[in-house]
Amino acid sequence: MRREYITKSPEETRELGRQMAEAAKPGDVIALTGDLGVGKTVFTKGIAEGLEITEPVSSPTFTILQEYESGRMPLYHFDVYRIGDPEEMDEVGFDDFVYGQGLCLIEWAELIQEIMPEHYTQITIEKDLSQGFDFRRIIVEEI
Ligand code: ADP
Ligand code: MG
């Protein structure tokens, strides 16, 4: 299944994240893809809001994993950009999170393709500057 959304402001992207989190179930996994500055953190803030997380959310730039426990289920926010080898993910206990009872959100999941679970939601955010500076296409696919 493939769905496509258009947003025209950060607020709309955040709102889409919020709605998706409201429908999320423990154990769900989301792979989040898109270039720098496209809106991944904005979307993630919406996810956190939808899970009723009260802690501030930031990009896990210098850590592989940021855990948020204050919501209706845990949010495990991974950024695996700096992973040299998928085996390094064993060290952070990746499987425990991915097959756990929270919502896993993984940025740069394409780098750890071989250890991704069989099913997950792929979310890709794209710009299209011909449509305006704040235009974003958000593609949601069930893998
Ligand atoms: P990333 O985490 O992908 O690097 P950020 O979420 O940190 O990107 O930043 C996205 C930037 O783009 C923000 O400055 C935000 O205000 C801006 N922006 C403009 N239009 C949109 C939109 N439709 N959706 C999300 N962000 C947008
Ligand atoms: Mg970011």
mmCIF file of C-alpha atoms and ligand atoms in Angstrom:
data_model
loop_
_atom_site.group_PDB
_atom_site.id
_atom_site.type_symbol
_atom_site.label_atom_id
_atom_site.label_comp_id
_atom_site.label_asym_id
_atom_site.label_seq_id
_atom_site.Cartn_x
_atom_site.Cartn_y
_atom_site.Cartn_z
ATOM 1 C CA MET A 1 0.000 0.000 0.000
ATOM 2 C CA ARG A 2 1.257 3.453 -0.912
ATOM 3 C CA ARG A 3 -0.197 6.771 0.174
ATOM 4 C CA GLU A 4 0.984 10.215 -0.722
ATOM 5 C CA TYR A 5 0.467 13.447 1.201
ATOM 6 C CA ILE A 6 1.317 17.017 0.324
ATOM 7 C CA THR A 7 2.144 19.514 3.051
ATOM 8 C CA LYS A 8 2.732 23.217 2.595
ATOM 9 C CA SER A 9 4.018 24.229 6.013
ATOM 10 C CA PRO A 10 5.945 22.710 8.944
ATOM 11 C CA GLU A 11 2.690 22.735 10.925
ATOM 12 C CA GLU A 12 1.013 20.482 8.353
ATOM 13 C CA THR A 13 3.926 18.029 8.428
ATOM 14 C CA ARG A 14 3.855 17.993 12.195
ATOM 15 C CA GLU A 15 0.101 17.380 12.139
ATOM 16 C CA LEU A 16 0.562 14.398 9.806
ATOM 17 C CA GLY A 17 3.091 12.926 12.239
ATOM 18 C CA ARG A 18 0.700 13.500 15.102
ATOM 19 C CA GLN A 19 -2.128 11.683 13.312
ATOM 20 C CA MET A 20 0.092 8.744 12.394
ATOM 21 C CA ALA A 21 1.246 8.383 15.997
ATOM 22 C CA GLU A 22 -2.323 8.370 17.234
ATOM 23 C CA ALA A 23 -2.920 5.296 15.069
ATOM 24 C CA ALA A 24 0.379 3.621 16.056
ATOM 25 C CA LYS A 25 0.551 0.349 17.945
ATOM 26 C CA PRO A 26 3.330 -0.953 20.230
ATOM 27 C CA GLY A 27 5.957 -2.677 18.111
ATOM 28 C CA ASP A 28 5.389 -0.527 15.032
ATOM 29 C CA VAL A 29 8.516 0.427 13.103
ATOM 30 C CA ILE A 30 8.865 3.496 10.884
ATOM 31 C CA ALA A 31 11.797 4.136 8.555
ATOM 32 C CA LEU A 32 12.126 7.868 7.900
ATOM 33 C CA THR A 33 14.020 8.980 4.799
ATOM 34 C CA GLY A 34 14.771 12.378 3.313
ATOM 35 C CA ASP A 35 17.565 14.868 2.705
ATOM 36 C CA LEU A 36 18.892 17.224 5.336
ATOM 37 C CA GLY A 37 16.423 20.001 6.089
ATOM 38 C CA VAL A 38 13.457 18.270 4.491
ATOM 39 C CA GLY A 39 11.437 17.982 7.714
ATOM 40 C CA LYS A 40 12.304 14.674 9.409
ATOM 41 C CA THR A 41 12.664 16.322 12.803
ATOM 42 C CA VAL A 42 9.479 18.334 12.306
ATOM 43 C CA PHE A 43 7.650 15.097 11.481
ATOM 44 C CA THR A 44 9.202 13.350 14.496
ATOM 45 C CA LYS A 45 8.009 16.152 16.779
ATOM 46 C CA GLY A 46 4.501 15.466 15.485
ATOM 47 C CA ILE A 47 4.955 11.759 16.222
ATOM 48 C CA ALA A 48 6.020 12.609 19.772
ATOM 49 C CA GLU A 49 3.022 14.885 20.208
ATOM 50 C CA GLY A 50 0.694 12.127 18.981
ATOM 51 C CA LEU A 51 2.199 9.770 21.553
ATOM 52 C CA GLU A 52 1.683 12.441 24.235
ATOM 53 C CA ILE A 53 5.415 12.658 24.904
ATOM 54 C CA THR A 54 6.239 15.654 27.084
ATOM 55 C CA GLU A 55 10.043 15.717 26.772
ATOM 56 C CA PRO A 56 11.513 17.981 24.081
ATOM 57 C CA VAL A 57 12.485 16.105 20.921
ATOM 58 C CA SER A 58 15.706 16.744 19.052
ATOM 59 C CA SER A 59 17.607 15.010 16.264
ATOM 60 C CA PRO A 60 19.706 12.160 17.675
ATOM 61 C CA THR A 61 22.701 13.622 15.857
ATOM 62 C CA PHE A 62 25.477 12.480 18.161
ATOM 63 C CA THR A 63 23.808 9.396 19.525
ATOM 64 C CA ILE A 64 22.420 6.422 17.656
ATOM 65 C CA LEU A 65 19.375 6.253 19.893
ATOM 66 C CA GLN A 66 17.224 8.676 21.815
ATOM 67 C CA GLU A 67 14.541 7.155 24.042
ATOM 68 C CA TYR A 68 11.392 8.969 25.135
ATOM 69 C CA GLU A 69 9.396 7.253 27.845
ATOM 70 C CA SER A 70 6.817 9.846 28.901
ATOM 71 C CA GLY A 71 4.152 9.063 26.293
ATOM 72 C CA ARG A 72 1.446 6.441 25.977
ATOM 73 C CA MET A 73 4.144 4.118 24.593
ATOM 74 C CA PRO A 74 7.910 4.539 24.346
ATOM 75 C CA LEU A 75 9.421 6.218 21.299
ATOM 76 C CA TYR A 76 12.806 4.869 20.212
ATOM 77 C CA HIS A 77 14.337 7.376 17.817
ATOM 78 C CA PHE A 78 17.339 5.991 15.939
ATOM 79 C CA ASP A 79 19.698 7.817 13.606
ATOM 80 C CA VAL A 80 21.960 5.156 12.137
ATOM 81 C CA TYR A 81 23.870 7.471 9.788
ATOM 82 C CA ARG A 82 27.168 6.882 11.567
ATOM 83 C CA ILE A 83 26.854 3.123 11.676
ATOM 84 C CA GLY A 84 29.765 1.578 9.820
ATOM 85 C CA ASP A 85 28.411 -1.933 9.819
ATOM 86 C CA PRO A 86 24.909 -3.207 10.675
ATOM 87 C CA GLU A 87 26.523 -5.535 13.247
ATOM 88 C CA GLU A 88 27.257 -2.465 15.382
ATOM 89 C CA MET A 89 23.517 -2.281 15.955
ATOM 90 C CA ASP A 90 23.755 -5.440 18.081
ATOM 91 C CA GLU A 91 25.727 -3.426 20.610
ATOM 92 C CA VAL A 92 22.865 -0.999 21.189
ATOM 93 C CA GLY A 93 20.410 -3.887 21.443
ATOM 94 C CA PHE A 94 18.577 -2.978 18.257
ATOM 95 C CA ASP A 95 16.448 -6.122 18.169
ATOM 96 C CA ASP A 96 15.137 -5.509 21.679
ATOM 97 C CA PHE A 97 13.781 -2.155 20.522
ATOM 98 C CA VAL A 98 12.561 -3.211 17.094
ATOM 99 C CA TYR A 99 10.720 -6.230 18.470
ATOM 100 C CA GLY A 100 9.761 -4.369 21.654
ATOM 101 C CA GLN A 101 6.631 -2.597 22.856
ATOM 102 C CA GLY A 102 7.349 0.922 21.665
ATOM 103 C CA LEU A 103 7.291 2.824 18.409
ATOM 104 C CA CYS A 104 10.636 2.664 16.596
ATOM 105 C CA LEU A 105 11.517 5.513 14.287
ATOM 106 C CA ILE A 106 14.684 4.941 12.275
ATOM 107 C CA GLU A 107 16.423 7.620 10.232
ATOM 108 C CA TRP A 108 18.804 6.324 7.530
ATOM 109 C CA ALA A 109 17.261 2.846 7.786
ATOM 110 C CA GLU A 110 18.460 2.105 4.248
ATOM 111 C CA LEU A 111 21.968 1.707 5.742
ATOM 112 C CA ILE A 112 20.813 -1.205 7.885
ATOM 113 C CA GLN A 113 18.505 -2.826 5.332
ATOM 114 C CA GLU A 114 19.654 -6.364 6.177
ATOM 115 C CA ILE A 115 18.645 -6.132 9.824
ATOM 116 C CA MET A 116 15.348 -4.325 9.331
ATOM 117 C CA PRO A 117 12.264 -6.334 10.321
ATOM 118 C CA GLU A 118 10.144 -7.979 7.665
ATOM 119 C CA HIS A 119 7.377 -5.391 7.954
ATOM 120 C CA TYR A 120 7.637 -1.685 8.606
ATOM 121 C CA THR A 121 6.317 1.641 7.373
ATOM 122 C CA GLN A 122 8.571 3.530 5.006
ATOM 123 C CA ILE A 123 8.077 7.304 5.090
ATOM 124 C CA THR A 124 9.912 9.384 2.527
ATOM 125 C CA ILE A 125 9.827 13.171 2.580
ATOM 126 C CA GLU A 126 10.771 15.053 -0.576
ATOM 127 C CA LYS A 127 11.002 18.683 -1.576
ATOM 128 C CA ASP A 128 9.895 19.962 -4.941
ATOM 129 C CA LEU A 129 11.203 23.490 -5.270
ATOM 130 C CA SER A 130 9.170 24.058 -8.429
ATOM 131 C CA GLN A 131 6.108 23.857 -6.148
ATOM 132 C CA GLY A 132 7.449 26.352 -3.616
ATOM 133 C CA PHE A 133 9.919 26.498 -0.778
ATOM 134 C CA ASP A 134 7.611 24.965 1.849
ATOM 135 C CA PHE A 135 6.151 22.245 -0.363
ATOM 136 C CA ARG A 136 6.769 18.669 0.797
ATOM 137 C CA ARG A 137 5.643 15.339 -0.654
ATOM 138 C CA ILE A 138 5.340 12.671 2.026
ATOM 139 C CA ILE A 139 5.148 9.116 0.747
ATOM 140 C CA VAL A 140 3.979 6.370 3.090
ATOM 141 C CA GLU A 141 4.539 2.749 2.063
ATOM 142 C CA GLU A 142 3.893 -0.453 3.972
ATOM 143 C CA ILE A 143 6.812 -2.815 3.468
HETATM 144 P P1 ADP B 1 15.604 17.321 8.905
HETATM 145 O O1 ADP B 1 15.379 16.756 10.287
HETATM 146 O O2 ADP B 1 15.011 16.489 7.799
HETATM 147 O O3 ADP B 1 17.050 17.637 8.632
HETATM 148 P P2 ADP B 1 14.190 19.581 9.986
HETATM 149 O O4 ADP B 1 12.878 18.993 10.397
HETATM 150 O O5 ADP B 1 15.186 19.832 11.078
HETATM 151 O O6 ADP B 1 14.850 18.718 8.811
HETATM 152 O O7 ADP B 1 13.966 20.978 9.253
HETATM 153 C C1 ADP B 1 12.995 21.194 8.254
HETATM 154 C C2 ADP B 1 12.969 22.690 7.923
HETATM 155 O O8 ADP B 1 12.109 22.947 6.809
HETATM 156 C C3 ADP B 1 12.441 23.524 9.079
HETATM 157 O O9 ADP B 1 13.173 24.725 9.133
HETATM 158 C C4 ADP B 1 10.994 23.789 8.680
HETATM 159 O O10 ADP B 1 10.504 24.997 9.225
HETATM 160 C C5 ADP B 1 11.113 23.890 7.160
HETATM 161 N N1 ADP B 1 9.869 23.559 6.415
HETATM 162 C C6 ADP B 1 9.298 24.338 5.472
HETATM 163 N N2 ADP B 1 8.197 23.778 4.950
HETATM 164 C C7 ADP B 1 8.055 22.578 5.583
HETATM 165 C C8 ADP B 1 7.092 21.526 5.466
HETATM 166 N N3 ADP B 1 6.075 21.550 4.590
HETATM 167 N N4 ADP B 1 7.255 20.460 6.267
HETATM 168 C C9 ADP B 1 8.302 20.391 7.145
HETATM 169 N N5 ADP B 1 9.233 21.345 7.289
HETATM 170 C C10 ADP B 1 9.123 22.435 6.527
HETATM 171 MG MG MG B 2 16.675 16.076 11.795
#
